[in-house]
PDB file of C-alpha atoms and ligand atoms in Angstrom:
ATOM      1  CA  MET A   1      12.644  -1.716  15.006  1.00  0.00           C
ATOM      2  CA  ASP A   2      11.714  -1.342  18.659  1.00  0.00           C
ATOM      3  CA  GLN A   3       9.690  -4.523  18.982  1.00  0.00           C
ATOM      4  CA  ARG A   4      10.658  -6.821  21.909  1.00  0.00           C
ATOM      5  CA  ALA A   5      11.423 -10.480  21.228  1.00  0.00           C
ATOM      6  CA  GLY A   6       8.377 -12.717  21.693  1.00  0.00           C
ATOM      7  CA  SER A   7       5.991  -9.761  21.693  1.00  0.00           C
ATOM      8  CA  SER A   8       2.735  -9.917  19.767  1.00  0.00           C
ATOM      9  CA  ALA A   9       3.053  -6.206  18.968  1.00  0.00           C
ATOM     10  CA  LEU A  10       3.274  -5.140  15.351  1.00  0.00           C
ATOM     11  CA  ASN A  11       5.463  -2.369  13.978  1.00  0.00           C
ATOM     12  CA  LEU A  12       3.798  -0.048  11.527  1.00  0.00           C
ATOM     13  CA  ASP A  13       5.888   2.216   9.338  1.00  0.00           C
ATOM     14  CA  VAL A  14       3.944   4.802   7.387  1.00  0.00           C
ATOM     15  CA  VAL A  15       5.742   4.764   4.031  1.00  0.00           C
ATOM     16  CA  GLY A  16       3.188   6.868   2.147  1.00  0.00           C
ATOM     17  CA  ALA A  17      -0.148   8.316   3.166  1.00  0.00           C
ATOM     18  CA  GLY A  18      -1.316  10.489   0.305  1.00  0.00           C
ATOM     19  CA  PRO A  19      -4.534  10.402  -1.722  1.00  0.00           C
ATOM     20  CA  ALA A  20      -4.593  10.329  -5.553  1.00  0.00           C
ATOM     21  CA  PHE A  21      -3.362  13.922  -5.817  1.00  0.00           C
ATOM     22  CA  THR A  22      -2.108  16.494  -3.350  1.00  0.00           C
ATOM     23  CA  ASP A  23      -0.280  19.822  -3.054  1.00  0.00           C
ATOM     24  CA  LYS A  24       1.595  18.545   0.008  1.00  0.00           C
ATOM     25  CA  PRO A  25       5.210  17.690  -0.905  1.00  0.00           C
ATOM     26  CA  GLY A  26       6.191  14.268   0.397  1.00  0.00           C
ATOM     27  CA  ALA A  27       2.611  13.039   0.717  1.00  0.00           C
ATOM     28  CA  THR A  28       3.270  10.037  -1.493  1.00  0.00           C
ATOM     29  CA  GLY A  29       0.704   7.368  -2.345  1.00  0.00           C
ATOM     30  CA  ALA A  30      -0.638   4.848   0.175  1.00  0.00           C
ATOM     31  CA  ALA A  31       1.970   2.406   1.531  1.00  0.00           C
ATOM     32  CA  TYR A  32       2.066   0.912   5.016  1.00  0.00           C
ATOM     33  CA  LEU A  33       4.777  -1.495   6.163  1.00  0.00           C
ATOM     34  CA  VAL A  34       3.759  -3.943   8.895  1.00  0.00           C
ATOM     35  CA  ARG A  35       6.491  -5.997  10.555  1.00  0.00           C
ATOM     36  CA  HIS A  36       6.494  -8.690  13.227  1.00  0.00           C
ATOM     37  CA  ASP A  37       9.523 -10.834  14.116  1.00  0.00           C
ATOM     38  CA  ARG A  38      11.147 -11.513  10.742  1.00  0.00           C
ATOM     39  CA  THR A  39       7.977 -11.045   8.684  1.00  0.00           C
ATOM     40  CA  ALA A  40       7.402  -7.899   6.608  1.00  0.00           C
ATOM     41  CA  VAL A  41       4.153  -7.233   4.745  1.00  0.00           C
ATOM     42  CA  LEU A  42       3.461  -4.059   2.791  1.00  0.00           C
ATOM     43  CA  LEU A  43      -0.114  -2.846   2.428  1.00  0.00           C
ATOM     44  CA  ASP A  44      -0.387  -0.937  -0.893  1.00  0.00           C
ATOM     45  CA  LEU A  45       2.438   0.763  -2.829  1.00  0.00           C
ATOM     46  CA  GLY A  46       1.146   4.046  -4.251  1.00  0.00           C
ATOM     47  CA  GLN A  47       2.876   6.710  -6.296  1.00  0.00           C
ATOM     48  CA  GLY A  48       6.260   7.888  -5.120  1.00  0.00           C
ATOM     49  CA  SER A  49       6.483   5.594  -2.088  1.00  0.00           C
ATOM     50  CA  PHE A  50       9.154   3.183  -3.337  1.00  0.00           C
ATOM     51  CA  PRO A  51      12.171   5.356  -2.274  1.00  0.00           C
ATOM     52  CA  ARG A  52      11.032   5.583   1.347  1.00  0.00           C
ATOM     53  CA  LEU A  53      10.292   1.855   1.358  1.00  0.00           C
ATOM     54  CA  ALA A  54      13.812   1.139   0.107  1.00  0.00           C
ATOM     55  CA  GLY A  55      15.179   3.321   2.914  1.00  0.00           C
ATOM     56  CA  LEU A  56      13.400   1.186   5.507  1.00  0.00           C
ATOM     57  CA  LEU A  57      14.323  -2.312   4.333  1.00  0.00           C
ATOM     58  CA  ASP A  58      15.608  -4.282   1.378  1.00  0.00           C
ATOM     59  CA  PRO A  59      12.440  -4.384  -0.780  1.00  0.00           C
ATOM     60  CA  GLY A  60      13.515  -7.834  -2.005  1.00  0.00           C
ATOM     61  CA  ALA A  61      13.084  -9.085   1.564  1.00  0.00           C
ATOM     62  CA  LEU A  62       9.337  -8.330   1.688  1.00  0.00           C
ATOM     63  CA  ASP A  63       7.260 -11.430   2.418  1.00  0.00           C
ATOM     64  CA  ALA A  64       4.366  -9.946   0.462  1.00  0.00           C
ATOM     65  CA  VAL A  65       2.870  -6.784  -0.969  1.00  0.00           C
ATOM     66  CA  VAL A  66      -0.898  -6.705  -0.591  1.00  0.00           C
ATOM     67  CA  VAL A  67      -2.845  -4.360  -2.893  1.00  0.00           C
ATOM     68  CA  SER A  68      -6.235  -3.104  -1.700  1.00  0.00           C
ATOM     69  CA  HIS A  69      -7.658  -2.136  -5.117  1.00  0.00           C
ATOM     70  CA  LEU A  70      -6.698  -1.195  -8.636  1.00  0.00           C
ATOM     71  CA  HIS A  71      -6.361   2.569  -8.306  1.00  0.00           C
ATOM     72  CA  PRO A  72      -2.808   3.711  -9.129  1.00  0.00           C
ATOM     73  CA  ASP A  73      -2.391   5.678  -5.881  1.00  0.00           C
ATOM     74  CA  HIS A  74      -2.413   2.227  -4.223  1.00  0.00           C
ATOM     75  CA  PHE A  75      -0.278   0.131  -6.564  1.00  0.00           C
ATOM     76  CA  ILE A  76       1.655   2.086  -9.198  1.00  0.00           C
ATOM     77  CA  ASP A  77       5.055   1.916  -7.456  1.00  0.00           C
ATOM     78  CA  LEU A  78       4.956  -1.841  -8.066  1.00  0.00           C
ATOM     79  CA  VAL A  79       6.580  -0.735 -11.329  1.00  0.00           C
ATOM     80  CA  ALA A  80       9.578   0.586  -9.376  1.00  0.00           C
ATOM     81  CA  LEU A  81       9.632  -2.545  -7.207  1.00  0.00           C
ATOM     82  CA  ARG A  82       9.585  -4.741 -10.302  1.00  0.00           C
ATOM     83  CA  HIS A  83      12.520  -2.817 -11.843  1.00  0.00           C
ATOM     84  CA  PHE A  84      14.458  -2.955  -8.555  1.00  0.00           C
ATOM     85  CA  LEU A  85      14.002  -6.732  -8.310  1.00  0.00           C
ATOM     86  CA  ARG A  86      14.903  -7.277 -11.936  1.00  0.00           C
ATOM     87  CA  TRP A  87      17.763  -4.808 -12.379  1.00  0.00           C
ATOM     88  CA  GLY A  88      18.867  -3.778  -8.854  1.00  0.00           C
ATOM     89  CA  PRO A  89      21.342  -5.651  -6.659  1.00  0.00           C
ATOM     90  CA  GLN A  90      22.040  -9.045  -8.276  1.00  0.00           C
ATOM     91  CA  PRO A  91      21.096 -11.859  -8.283  1.00  0.00           C
ATOM     92  CA  ALA A  92      17.560 -10.871  -9.317  1.00  0.00           C
ATOM     93  CA  ARG A  93      14.865 -11.723  -6.772  1.00  0.00           C
ATOM     94  CA  ARG A  94      11.104 -12.129  -6.679  1.00  0.00           C
ATOM     95  CA  VAL A  95       8.385 -10.824  -4.378  1.00  0.00           C
ATOM     96  CA  ARG A  96       4.913 -12.199  -3.756  1.00  0.00           C
ATOM     97  CA  VAL A  97       2.081  -9.760  -4.562  1.00  0.00           C
ATOM     98  CA  LEU A  98      -1.556 -10.333  -3.600  1.00  0.00           C
ATOM     99  CA  GLY A  99      -4.132  -8.157  -5.294  1.00  0.00           C
ATOM    100  CA  PRO A 100      -7.488  -8.001  -7.079  1.00  0.00           C
ATOM    101  CA  ALA A 101      -7.873  -9.893 -10.359  1.00  0.00           C
ATOM    102  CA  GLY A 102      -6.439  -7.957 -13.299  1.00  0.00           C
ATOM    103  CA  LEU A 103      -3.465  -6.345 -11.515  1.00  0.00           C
ATOM    104  CA  ALA A 104      -0.795  -8.035 -13.663  1.00  0.00           C
ATOM    105  CA  ASP A 105      -2.694  -7.254 -16.887  1.00  0.00           C
ATOM    106  CA  ARG A 106      -2.901  -3.565 -16.009  1.00  0.00           C
ATOM    107  CA  MET A 107       0.814  -3.303 -15.265  1.00  0.00           C
ATOM    108  CA  ASP A 108       1.759  -5.259 -18.367  1.00  0.00           C
ATOM    109  CA  ALA A 109      -0.513  -3.001 -20.468  1.00  0.00           C
ATOM    110  CA  LEU A 110       0.950   0.152 -18.938  1.00  0.00           C
ATOM    111  CA  HIS A 111       4.390  -1.000 -19.952  1.00  0.00           C
ATOM    112  CA  GLY A 112       3.187  -2.438 -23.275  1.00  0.00           C
ATOM    113  CA  GLU A 113       5.030  -5.649 -22.436  1.00  0.00           C
ATOM    114  CA  PRO A 114       3.318  -8.979 -21.795  1.00  0.00           C
ATOM    115  CA  GLY A 115       5.148 -10.748 -18.953  1.00  0.00           C
ATOM    116  CA  PHE A 116       6.466  -7.442 -17.539  1.00  0.00           C
ATOM    117  CA  CYS A 117       5.130  -8.302 -14.074  1.00  0.00           C
ATOM    118  CA  ALA A 118       5.895 -11.980 -14.184  1.00  0.00           C
ATOM    119  CA  ALA A 119       9.605 -11.214 -14.682  1.00  0.00           C
ATOM    120  CA  ALA A 120       9.926 -10.336 -10.987  1.00  0.00           C
ATOM    121  CA  LEU A 121       6.578 -10.433  -9.194  1.00  0.00           C
ATOM    122  CA  ASP A 122       4.624 -13.543  -8.185  1.00  0.00           C
ATOM    123  CA  ILE A 123       1.120 -12.127  -8.461  1.00  0.00           C
ATOM    124  CA  GLU A 124      -1.753 -14.007  -6.807  1.00  0.00           C
ATOM    125  CA  VAL A 125      -5.427 -13.095  -6.930  1.00  0.00           C
ATOM    126  CA  LEU A 126      -6.689 -11.965  -3.548  1.00  0.00           C
ATOM    127  CA  GLU A 127      -9.871 -13.531  -2.161  1.00  0.00           C
ATOM    128  CA  PRO A 128     -11.873 -12.628   0.940  1.00  0.00           C
ATOM    129  CA  GLY A 129     -10.721 -14.634   3.951  1.00  0.00           C
ATOM    130  CA  ARG A 130      -7.618 -15.383   6.003  1.00  0.00           C
ATOM    131  CA  LEU A 131      -4.083 -16.091   4.945  1.00  0.00           C
ATOM    132  CA  VAL A 132      -0.946 -16.791   7.002  1.00  0.00           C
ATOM    133  CA  ILE A 133       2.153 -14.881   5.860  1.00  0.00           C
ATOM    134  CA  GLY A 134       5.151 -15.756   8.058  1.00  0.00           C
ATOM    135  CA  SER A 135       4.245 -14.805  11.627  1.00  0.00           C
ATOM    136  CA  LEU A 136       1.374 -12.591  10.484  1.00  0.00           C
ATOM    137  CA  MET A 137      -2.261 -13.402   9.784  1.00  0.00           C
ATOM    138  CA  LEU A 138      -3.880 -11.341   7.021  1.00  0.00           C
ATOM    139  CA  GLU A 139      -7.654 -11.178   6.768  1.00  0.00           C
ATOM    140  CA  ALA A 140      -9.181  -9.576   3.675  1.00  0.00           C
ATOM    141  CA  ALA A 141     -12.780  -8.371   3.356  1.00  0.00           C
ATOM    142  CA  ARG A 142     -14.521  -6.751   0.418  1.00  0.00           C
ATOM    143  CA  VAL A 143     -15.317  -3.060   0.784  1.00  0.00           C
ATOM    144  CA  THR A 144     -17.471  -0.768  -1.333  1.00  0.00           C
ATOM    145  CA  HIS A 145     -15.218   1.410  -3.484  1.00  0.00           C
ATOM    146  CA  ALA A 146     -14.190   0.599  -7.072  1.00  0.00           C
ATOM    147  CA  GLY A 147     -14.711  -2.859  -8.487  1.00  0.00           C
ATOM    148  CA  GLU A 148     -12.983  -5.465  -6.356  1.00  0.00           C
ATOM    149  CA  SER A 149     -11.725  -3.505  -3.339  1.00  0.00           C
ATOM    150  CA  TYR A 150     -10.493  -4.797   0.014  1.00  0.00           C
ATOM    151  CA  GLY A 151      -9.924  -3.756   3.601  1.00  0.00           C
ATOM    152  CA  PHE A 152      -7.530  -5.780   5.747  1.00  0.00           C
ATOM    153  CA  ARG A 153      -6.837  -6.888   9.307  1.00  0.00           C
ATOM    154  CA  VAL A 154      -3.254  -7.808  10.106  1.00  0.00           C
ATOM    155  CA  THR A 155      -2.343  -9.451  13.383  1.00  0.00           C
ATOM    156  CA  SER A 156       0.235 -11.699  14.985  1.00  0.00           C
ATOM    157  CA  ALA A 157      -0.809 -14.855  16.898  1.00  0.00           C
ATOM    158  CA  ASP A 158      -3.033 -13.412  19.592  1.00  0.00           C
ATOM    159  CA  GLY A 159      -2.324  -9.719  19.767  1.00  0.00           C
ATOM    160  CA  PRO A 160      -4.564  -6.849  18.768  1.00  0.00           C
ATOM    161  CA  GLY A 161      -4.666  -6.198  15.064  1.00  0.00           C
ATOM    162  CA  LEU A 162      -4.309  -3.345  12.654  1.00  0.00           C
ATOM    163  CA  VAL A 163      -7.369  -2.837  10.444  1.00  0.00           C
ATOM    164  CA  TYR A 164      -6.673  -0.875   7.256  1.00  0.00           C
ATOM    165  CA  SER A 165      -9.633   0.505   5.325  1.00  0.00           C
ATOM    166  CA  GLY A 166      -7.974   0.773   1.908  1.00  0.00           C
ATOM    167  CA  ASP A 167     -10.333   3.153   0.092  1.00  0.00           C
ATOM    168  CA  CYS A 168     -13.827   2.504   1.350  1.00  0.00           C
ATOM    169  CA  GLY A 169     -17.228   3.956   0.608  1.00  0.00           C
ATOM    170  CA  ARG A 170     -19.182   2.377   3.470  1.00  0.00           C
ATOM    171  CA  ALA A 171     -17.686   2.332   6.982  1.00  0.00           C
ATOM    172  CA  SER A 172     -19.851  -0.607   8.062  1.00  0.00           C
ATOM    173  CA  ASP A 173     -18.009  -2.850   5.537  1.00  0.00           C
ATOM    174  CA  LEU A 174     -15.064  -2.749   7.948  1.00  0.00           C
ATOM    175  CA  GLU A 175     -17.019  -3.986  10.971  1.00  0.00           C
ATOM    176  CA  THR A 176     -16.513  -7.655  10.077  1.00  0.00           C
ATOM    177  CA  LEU A 177     -12.742  -7.123  10.295  1.00  0.00           C
ATOM    178  CA  ILE A 178     -12.501  -5.164  13.551  1.00  0.00           C
ATOM    179  CA  HIS A 179     -12.099  -6.861  16.947  1.00  0.00           C
ATOM    180  CA  PRO A 180     -12.454  -4.657  20.046  1.00  0.00           C
ATOM    181  CA  GLY A 181      -9.033  -3.267  20.967  1.00  0.00           C
ATOM    182  CA  ASP A 182      -7.733  -3.249  17.376  1.00  0.00           C
ATOM    183  CA  GLU A 183      -6.258  -0.101  15.869  1.00  0.00           C
ATOM    184  CA  LEU A 184      -7.994   1.396  12.858  1.00  0.00           C
ATOM    185  CA  LEU A 185      -6.026   2.958  10.003  1.00  0.00           C
ATOM    186  CA  ALA A 186      -8.805   4.642   8.075  1.00  0.00           C
ATOM    187  CA  GLU A 187      -9.040   6.727   4.961  1.00  0.00           C
ATOM    188  CA  VAL A 188     -10.816   9.995   5.577  1.00  0.00           C
ATOM    189  CA  SER A 189     -10.744  11.455   2.086  1.00  0.00           C
ATOM    190  CA  PHE A 190     -13.478  14.038   2.626  1.00  0.00           C
ATOM    191  CA  GLY A 191     -12.229  15.420   5.937  1.00  0.00           C
ATOM    192  CA  PRO A 192     -15.076  16.605   8.180  1.00  0.00           C
ATOM    193  CA  GLY A 193     -17.531  15.668   5.426  1.00  0.00           C
ATOM    194  CA  PRO A 194     -19.942  15.234   3.928  1.00  0.00           C
ATOM    195  CA  VAL A 195     -18.909  12.753   1.243  1.00  0.00           C
ATOM    196  CA  PRO A 196     -20.481  13.679  -2.131  1.00  0.00           C
ATOM    197  CA  PRO A 197     -23.086  11.108  -3.229  1.00  0.00           C
ATOM    198  CA  ASP A 198     -20.987   9.953  -6.194  1.00  0.00           C
ATOM    199  CA  ALA A 199     -17.777   9.405  -4.186  1.00  0.00           C
ATOM    200  CA  ALA A 200     -17.123   6.037  -2.533  1.00  0.00           C
ATOM    201  CA  HIS A 201     -14.961   7.336   0.329  1.00  0.00           C
ATOM    202  CA  LEU A 202     -15.184   8.064   4.045  1.00  0.00           C
ATOM    203  CA  ASP A 203     -15.285  11.214   6.156  1.00  0.00           C
ATOM    204  CA  GLY A 204     -14.504  11.968   9.800  1.00  0.00           C
ATOM    205  CA  PRO A 205     -18.040  11.457  11.163  1.00  0.00           C
ATOM    206  CA  SER A 206     -18.381   8.007   9.505  1.00  0.00           C
ATOM    207  CA  VAL A 207     -14.944   6.910  10.767  1.00  0.00           C
ATOM    208  CA  GLY A 208     -15.675   8.225  14.284  1.00  0.00           C
ATOM    209  CA  SER A 209     -19.002   6.446  14.497  1.00  0.00           C
ATOM    210  CA  LEU A 210     -17.451   3.177  13.242  1.00  0.00           C
ATOM    211  CA  ALA A 211     -14.571   3.481  15.749  1.00  0.00           C
ATOM    212  CA  GLY A 212     -17.004   4.089  18.611  1.00  0.00           C
ATOM    213  CA  ARG A 213     -19.289   1.170  17.696  1.00  0.00           C
ATOM    214  CA  ALA A 214     -16.422  -1.240  17.111  1.00  0.00           C
ATOM    215  CA  ARG A 215     -14.510  -0.112  20.265  1.00  0.00           C
ATOM    216  CA  VAL A 216     -11.134   0.318  18.626  1.00  0.00           C
ATOM    217  CA  ALA A 217      -8.122   1.359  20.731  1.00  0.00           C
ATOM    218  CA  ARG A 218      -6.918   4.135  18.430  1.00  0.00           C
ATOM    219  CA  VAL A 219      -7.777   5.762  15.121  1.00  0.00           C
ATOM    220  CA  LEU A 220      -5.036   6.604  12.639  1.00  0.00           C
ATOM    221  CA  LEU A 221      -6.276   8.820   9.791  1.00  0.00           C
ATOM    222  CA  THR A 222      -4.946   8.963   6.245  1.00  0.00           C
ATOM    223  CA  HIS A 223      -5.725   9.733   2.562  1.00  0.00           C
ATOM    224  CA  LEU A 224      -7.044  13.265   3.230  1.00  0.00           C
ATOM    225  CA  LEU A 225      -7.901  15.044   0.005  1.00  0.00           C
ATOM    226  CA  MET A 226      -6.378  18.415  -0.800  1.00  0.00           C
ATOM    227  CA  GLY A 227      -8.254  21.355   0.675  1.00  0.00           C
ATOM    228  CA  PHE A 228      -9.618  19.706   3.823  1.00  0.00           C
ATOM    229  CA  ASP A 229      -8.460  20.793   7.255  1.00  0.00           C
ATOM    230  CA  PRO A 230      -6.791  18.068   9.374  1.00  0.00           C
ATOM    231  CA  GLY A 231      -7.779  19.721  12.687  1.00  0.00           C
ATOM    232  CA  GLU A 232     -11.459  19.953  11.746  1.00  0.00           C
ATOM    233  CA  THR A 233     -11.287  16.367  10.517  1.00  0.00           C
ATOM    234  CA  VAL A 234      -9.880  15.059  13.814  1.00  0.00           C
ATOM    235  CA  ALA A 235     -12.564  17.026  15.699  1.00  0.00           C
ATOM    236  CA  SER A 236     -15.270  15.439  13.535  1.00  0.00           C
ATOM    237  CA  VAL A 237     -13.985  11.943  14.422  1.00  0.00           C
ATOM    238  CA  ARG A 238     -13.858  12.823  18.139  1.00  0.00           C
ATOM    239  CA  ARG A 239     -17.554  13.689  18.185  1.00  0.00           C
ATOM    240  CA  SER A 240     -18.320   9.976  18.405  1.00  0.00           C
ATOM    241  CA  PHE A 241     -15.022   8.380  19.447  1.00  0.00           C
ATOM    242  CA  ARG A 242     -13.336   9.178  22.774  1.00  0.00           C
ATOM    243  CA  GLY A 243     -10.008   7.364  22.211  1.00  0.00           C
ATOM    244  CA  PRO A 244      -6.835   8.700  20.602  1.00  0.00           C
ATOM    245  CA  VAL A 245      -7.107  10.028  17.046  1.00  0.00           C
ATOM    246  CA  GLU A 246      -4.300  11.343  14.848  1.00  0.00           C
ATOM    247  CA  PHE A 247      -3.259  11.789  11.238  1.00  0.00           C
ATOM    248  CA  VAL A 248      -0.354   9.682  10.030  1.00  0.00           C
ATOM    249  CA  THR A 249       2.496  11.136   7.971  1.00  0.00           C
ATOM    250  CA  PRO A 250       5.139   9.357   5.888  1.00  0.00           C
ATOM    251  CA  GLY A 251       8.044   8.564   8.208  1.00  0.00           C
ATOM    252  CA  ASP A 252       5.831   7.909  11.247  1.00  0.00           C
ATOM    253  CA  ARG A 253       6.354   4.672  13.149  1.00  0.00           C
ATOM    254  CA  PHE A 254       3.764   3.137  15.451  1.00  0.00           C
ATOM    255  CA  THR A 255       3.640   0.110  17.732  1.00  0.00           C
ATOM    256  CA  ILE A 256       0.313  -1.705  17.360  1.00  0.00           C
ATOM    257  CA  GLY A 257      -0.578  -3.566  20.573  1.00  0.00           C
ATOM    258  CA  ARG A 258       1.914  -4.236  23.376  1.00  0.00           C
TER     259      ARG A 258
HETATM  260 ZN1   ZN B   1      -6.820   6.091  -2.944  1.00  0.00          ZN
HETATM  261 ZN1   ZN B   2      -9.331   4.269  -4.698  1.00  0.00          ZN
END
């Protein structure tokens, strides 16, 4: 990592940035690794993202995995993490997982094995509010999407934060999380828009208008559905936000704050 000692800056590794399905090889499910000092928190762990995670750090050394909602493109590689912890390098280890109520039941049911999760994962039910994890502060807020869904702000002591939308059907839900100068990692499923009335997701114009109102420092875009043009999407965000805007790709590394 390139972080300087004593800095409040966060390191963000884009582990996966895909939506639920894609024709883009390597666009694995949502997974974003945030590190500060010796603390490592993973936001979501979607399909196919475990191998890249394991290439970045020892997954057993994660301080927590935080799951935004119970769609598999945001949590299904917890199965791989569980197997790694249980059967990988010995002795077996455990990792803390924070997620919406019902996460453990779903994974146990998928495997047809009660206690499947509990063998290696310490699963806690996520609630709105703030939580200290090592040198990081995690703030969770409910967003409109599917059942219990969350967006997050991650920050160190006093530095600017990273606000992650998870999947979100109403941009204004994220306003309570954003402080001016934060960086916004936002889903933009429907590209330049519009979002169909029955889809609880965001598009470029809604992300751009949120970013402008909330005065964020930079917009990082993700979770683009198949068939939408990234260039047109970025242009649609720029119509109401003058700061830097870019799509993230698995393998990208960003410094959040200075
Ligand atoms: Zn998703
Ligand atoms: Zn979703």
